[in-house]
Amino acid sequence: MTQRNVILLGGPGAGKGTQAARIVADYELPHISTGEMLRAAVARGTEMGREAQKYMESGSLVPDEVVIGVVRERLAEPDAGEGFLLDGFPRTVPQAEALDATLAEAGRAITHVVLIDVPAEELVQRIAGRRTCAACGKIYNIAFDPPKAGGVCDVDGGELTQRADDNEETVRNRIAVYEEQTAPLVGYYESKGVLESAFGGGKRPDEVYEQVRGILAS
Ligand code: AMP
């Protein structure tokens, strides 16, 4: 089978994490989320975690050299050799260039960039309702995709928690950072002929996933 080396692109709250969970289950790809890796480093209190926390709390980007190093190491692990799903990386043009260079060294390239396109005003609303299971990480939205029983995870009954950076002030900064630093990647990948869009505005996760499957089938 041909490799799927996939990037999920989209603003904060666009639904990348929700779509990522489905993609990695169906296509058996390792899920590489820099946000999750950084949150794990913060929780462990490592030196990198302490450094990254300052940026994450304000909704700014962690410096390129830090995240590029993390992703390079992760891509060198054997499970990423046959394909991967990157979620939340790259977020800047220098990150995208570093990724291309790393893959090219191994004779590989990005095969699909899936943009989940959601209007900025809807992103703020979605983030306000986002909750994550403390046990398994499953993502819910109390307005759009609620758990069956109030306040606990459908899968394991775990407590639903809100991310520290999901408050309104930080969210506005994260959206501004996305527009300034990450949105240019749309043109970057368009010019390489690998970008496809899934429309997420006002759509349920199932409806977005239908589009994503169509993109990954090509
Ligand atoms: P996420 O879970 O993808 O929304 O990421 C949460 C936070 O982690 C972001 O607001 C950034 O502070 C940081 N972060 C995650 N991925 C990156 C990246 N590729 N480059 C820089 N900072 C990142």
Short mmCIF file of C-alpha atoms and ligand atoms in Angstrom, two decimals:
data_model
loop_
_atom_site.label_atom_id
_atom_site.label_comp_id
_atom_site.label_asym_id
_atom_site.label_seq_id
_atom_site.Cartn_x
_atom_site.Cartn_y
_atom_site.Cartn_z
CA MET A 1 0.00 0.00 0.00
CA THR A 2 1.18 3.51 -0.69
CA GLN A 3 2.12 5.53 2.37
CA ARG A 4 -0.20 8.05 3.93
CA ASN A 5 1.90 10.84 5.40
CA VAL A 6 -0.88 13.12 6.51
CA ILE A 7 -1.12 16.59 8.08
CA LEU A 8 -4.32 17.88 9.68
CA LEU A 9 -4.51 21.64 9.43
CA GLY A 10 -7.11 23.95 10.97
CA GLY A 11 -7.66 26.63 13.59
CA PRO A 12 -7.87 25.94 17.32
CA GLY A 13 -11.18 24.19 17.98
CA ALA A 14 -11.74 23.25 14.32
CA GLY A 15 -12.03 19.61 15.33
CA LYS A 16 -8.54 18.33 14.47
CA GLY A 17 -8.31 16.12 17.57
CA THR A 18 -11.76 14.60 16.99
CA GLN A 19 -11.04 13.83 13.34
CA ALA A 20 -7.54 12.60 14.20
CA ALA A 21 -8.92 9.97 16.59
CA ARG A 22 -11.10 8.54 13.80
CA ILE A 23 -8.42 8.67 11.11
CA VAL A 24 -5.77 6.87 13.18
CA ALA A 25 -8.25 4.14 14.13
CA ASP A 26 -9.41 3.52 10.54
CA TYR A 27 -6.09 3.89 8.75
CA GLU A 28 -3.84 2.50 11.51
CA LEU A 29 -1.55 5.50 11.55
CA PRO A 30 0.40 6.76 14.56
CA HIS A 31 -1.18 9.97 15.88
CA ILE A 32 1.48 12.65 16.36
CA SER A 33 0.00 15.62 18.20
CA THR A 34 2.57 18.20 19.26
CA GLY A 35 -0.01 19.80 21.60
CA GLU A 36 -0.50 16.48 23.40
CA MET A 37 3.25 15.82 23.54
CA LEU A 38 3.83 19.28 25.00
CA ARG A 39 1.00 18.90 27.55
CA ALA A 40 2.54 15.58 28.61
CA ALA A 41 5.93 17.28 29.06
CA VAL A 42 4.27 20.02 31.14
CA ALA A 43 2.51 17.41 33.31
CA ARG A 44 5.81 15.54 33.85
CA GLY A 45 7.54 18.81 34.74
CA THR A 46 10.47 18.24 32.36
CA GLU A 47 12.75 21.11 31.42
CA MET A 48 11.13 21.34 27.99
CA GLY A 49 7.69 21.25 29.63
CA ARG A 50 8.55 24.14 31.94
CA GLU A 51 9.85 26.16 28.98
CA ALA A 52 6.83 25.35 26.78
CA GLN A 53 4.27 26.10 29.49
CA LYS A 54 4.97 29.84 29.37
CA TYR A 55 4.01 30.01 25.72
CA MET A 56 1.07 27.62 25.96
CA GLU A 57 -0.57 29.51 28.82
CA SER A 58 -0.76 32.68 26.75
CA GLY A 59 -1.80 30.91 23.56
CA SER A 60 1.47 31.72 21.76
CA LEU A 61 3.53 29.25 19.79
CA VAL A 62 6.36 27.33 21.40
CA PRO A 63 9.62 28.21 19.55
CA ASP A 64 10.12 26.38 16.25
CA GLU A 65 13.39 24.71 17.26
CA VAL A 66 11.74 23.07 20.26
CA VAL A 67 8.78 21.55 18.38
CA ILE A 68 10.85 20.66 15.32
CA GLY A 69 13.21 18.68 17.57
CA VAL A 70 10.30 16.86 19.20
CA VAL A 71 8.75 15.92 15.84
CA ARG A 72 12.05 14.82 14.29
CA GLU A 73 12.61 12.41 17.17
CA ARG A 74 9.06 11.10 16.97
CA LEU A 75 9.22 10.54 13.20
CA ALA A 76 12.41 8.53 13.64
CA GLU A 77 10.53 5.92 15.69
CA PRO A 78 9.75 2.71 13.78
CA ASP A 79 5.95 3.03 13.88
CA ALA A 80 6.11 6.27 11.87
CA GLY A 81 8.06 4.61 9.05
CA GLU A 82 4.98 3.45 7.15
CA GLY A 83 2.90 6.60 7.49
CA PHE A 84 1.66 9.01 10.17
CA LEU A 85 -0.92 11.60 11.05
CA LEU A 86 0.44 14.96 12.21
CA ASP A 87 -2.06 16.99 14.25
CA GLY A 88 -1.09 20.54 15.21
CA PHE A 89 2.26 20.45 13.38
CA PRO A 90 3.50 22.24 11.34
CA ARG A 91 2.15 25.58 12.54
CA THR A 92 4.66 27.90 10.83
CA VAL A 93 6.37 27.96 7.44
CA PRO A 94 9.82 27.22 8.99
CA GLN A 95 8.29 24.16 10.68
CA ALA A 96 6.86 23.01 7.32
CA GLU A 97 10.22 23.49 5.63
CA ALA A 98 12.01 21.55 8.37
CA LEU A 99 9.46 18.74 8.04
CA ASP A 100 9.93 18.57 4.27
CA ALA A 101 13.70 18.42 4.72
CA THR A 102 13.45 15.65 7.33
CA LEU A 103 11.17 13.55 5.15
CA ALA A 104 13.25 14.17 2.02
CA GLU A 105 16.32 12.74 3.80
CA ALA A 106 14.40 9.46 3.95
CA GLY A 107 13.06 9.76 0.39
CA ARG A 108 9.59 10.54 1.71
CA ALA A 109 7.12 13.42 1.36
CA ILE A 110 3.77 14.60 2.68
CA THR A 111 0.97 12.90 0.74
CA HIS A 112 -2.17 14.66 2.08
CA VAL A 113 -2.82 17.93 3.90
CA VAL A 114 -6.40 18.02 5.16
CA LEU A 115 -7.60 21.51 6.04
CA ILE A 116 -10.59 21.55 8.38
CA ASP A 117 -12.13 24.84 7.47
CA VAL A 118 -14.25 26.49 10.20
CA PRO A 119 -15.12 30.23 10.39
CA ALA A 120 -13.24 32.09 13.16
CA GLU A 121 -16.42 33.14 15.03
CA GLU A 122 -17.48 29.51 15.32
CA LEU A 123 -14.07 28.50 16.70
CA VAL A 124 -14.55 30.61 19.85
CA GLN A 125 -17.93 28.99 20.51
CA ARG A 126 -16.61 25.50 19.96
CA ILE A 127 -13.63 25.92 22.26
CA ALA A 128 -15.84 27.23 25.06
CA GLY A 129 -17.76 23.92 24.97
CA ARG A 130 -14.78 21.58 24.56
CA ARG A 131 -14.24 18.97 27.29
CA THR A 132 -11.72 16.12 27.37
CA CYS A 133 -11.91 12.83 29.30
CA ALA A 134 -9.17 12.86 31.95
CA ALA A 135 -8.79 9.08 31.59
CA CYS A 136 -8.83 8.29 27.84
CA GLY A 137 -8.53 11.71 26.18
CA LYS A 138 -11.80 11.42 24.20
CA ILE A 139 -12.99 14.88 23.18
CA TYR A 140 -16.58 16.10 23.61
CA ASN A 141 -18.39 19.36 23.08
CA ILE A 142 -21.13 20.11 25.57
CA ALA A 143 -23.07 22.06 22.90
CA PHE A 144 -22.39 20.12 19.68
CA ASP A 145 -21.22 16.62 20.62
CA PRO A 146 -22.20 16.00 24.27
CA PRO A 147 -21.58 12.83 26.30
CA LYS A 148 -24.63 10.60 26.87
CA ALA A 149 -24.55 11.07 30.65
CA GLY A 150 -23.85 14.60 31.90
CA GLY A 151 -20.27 15.29 32.88
CA VAL A 152 -18.65 11.86 32.38
CA CYS A 153 -17.03 10.02 29.46
CA ASP A 154 -19.21 7.54 27.49
CA VAL A 155 -16.30 5.12 27.12
CA ASP A 156 -14.94 4.80 30.65
CA GLY A 157 -16.93 7.12 32.93
CA GLY A 158 -13.85 9.34 33.33
CA GLU A 159 -14.17 12.92 34.52
CA LEU A 160 -14.51 15.51 31.74
CA THR A 161 -12.04 18.36 32.09
CA GLN A 162 -11.43 21.66 30.35
CA ARG A 163 -7.98 22.45 28.93
CA ALA A 164 -6.07 25.16 30.81
CA ASP A 165 -5.66 27.16 27.58
CA ASP A 166 -9.34 26.97 26.58
CA ASN A 167 -10.36 30.26 28.22
CA GLU A 168 -11.74 33.11 26.14
CA GLU A 169 -8.75 35.45 26.34
CA THR A 170 -6.24 32.78 25.35
CA VAL A 171 -8.55 31.52 22.61
CA ARG A 172 -8.63 34.91 20.90
CA ASN A 173 -4.86 35.04 20.92
CA ARG A 174 -4.62 31.48 19.58
CA ILE A 175 -6.96 32.36 16.71
CA ALA A 176 -4.92 35.48 15.91
CA VAL A 177 -1.72 33.42 16.00
CA TYR A 178 -3.33 30.89 13.66
CA GLU A 179 -4.32 33.58 11.16
CA GLU A 180 -0.86 35.16 11.20
CA GLN A 181 1.51 32.24 11.45
CA THR A 182 -0.32 29.06 10.46
CA ALA A 183 -2.79 30.13 7.75
CA PRO A 184 0.11 30.81 5.30
CA LEU A 185 0.59 27.03 5.24
CA VAL A 186 -2.58 26.76 3.15
CA GLY A 187 -0.78 28.46 0.25
CA TYR A 188 2.43 26.57 0.99
CA TYR A 189 0.75 23.18 0.59
CA GLU A 190 -1.59 24.31 -2.19
CA SER A 191 1.45 25.13 -4.28
CA LYS A 192 2.74 21.60 -3.67
CA GLY A 193 -0.58 20.15 -4.85
CA VAL A 194 -1.32 18.21 -1.63
CA LEU A 195 -3.93 20.42 0.05
CA GLU A 196 -7.62 19.44 0.25
CA SER A 197 -10.34 21.12 2.32
CA ALA A 198 -13.09 19.64 4.46
CA PHE A 199 -15.80 22.12 5.44
CA GLY A 200 -16.40 22.01 9.16
CA GLY A 201 -18.57 25.11 9.63
CA GLY A 202 -21.84 24.09 11.35
CA LYS A 203 -21.11 20.41 10.68
CA ARG A 204 -21.20 17.44 13.03
CA PRO A 205 -18.02 15.33 13.40
CA ASP A 206 -19.57 12.52 11.29
CA GLU A 207 -20.28 14.88 8.42
CA VAL A 208 -16.73 16.25 8.49
CA TYR A 209 -15.30 12.74 8.66
CA GLU A 210 -17.19 11.71 5.50
CA GLN A 211 -15.31 14.46 3.66
CA VAL A 212 -12.00 13.49 5.28
CA ARG A 213 -12.39 9.87 4.17
CA GLY A 214 -13.06 11.04 0.63
CA ILE A 215 -9.84 13.06 0.69
CA LEU A 216 -7.73 10.24 2.13
CA ALA A 217 -9.13 7.79 -0.42
CA SER A 218 -7.52 9.75 -3.25
P1 AMP B 1 -2.93 22.18 20.39
O1 AMP B 1 -3.25 21.08 21.34
O2 AMP B 1 -2.48 21.66 19.05
O3 AMP B 1 -4.03 23.20 20.29
O4 AMP B 1 -1.65 22.95 21.00
C1 AMP B 1 -1.72 23.61 22.24
C2 AMP B 1 -0.58 24.60 22.39
O5 AMP B 1 0.68 23.92 22.29
C3 AMP B 1 -0.52 25.68 21.33
O6 AMP B 1 -1.36 26.79 21.62
C4 AMP B 1 0.96 26.05 21.35
O7 AMP B 1 1.27 26.87 22.48
C5 AMP B 1 1.62 24.70 21.58
N1 AMP B 1 1.92 24.02 20.29
C6 AMP B 1 1.38 22.86 19.83
N2 AMP B 1 1.88 22.52 18.62
C7 AMP B 1 2.75 23.51 18.29
C8 AMP B 1 3.57 23.78 17.16
N3 AMP B 1 3.57 22.94 16.08
N4 AMP B 1 4.34 24.89 17.18
C9 AMP B 1 4.35 25.73 18.23
N5 AMP B 1 3.59 25.56 19.33
C10 AMP B 1 2.79 24.46 19.38
#
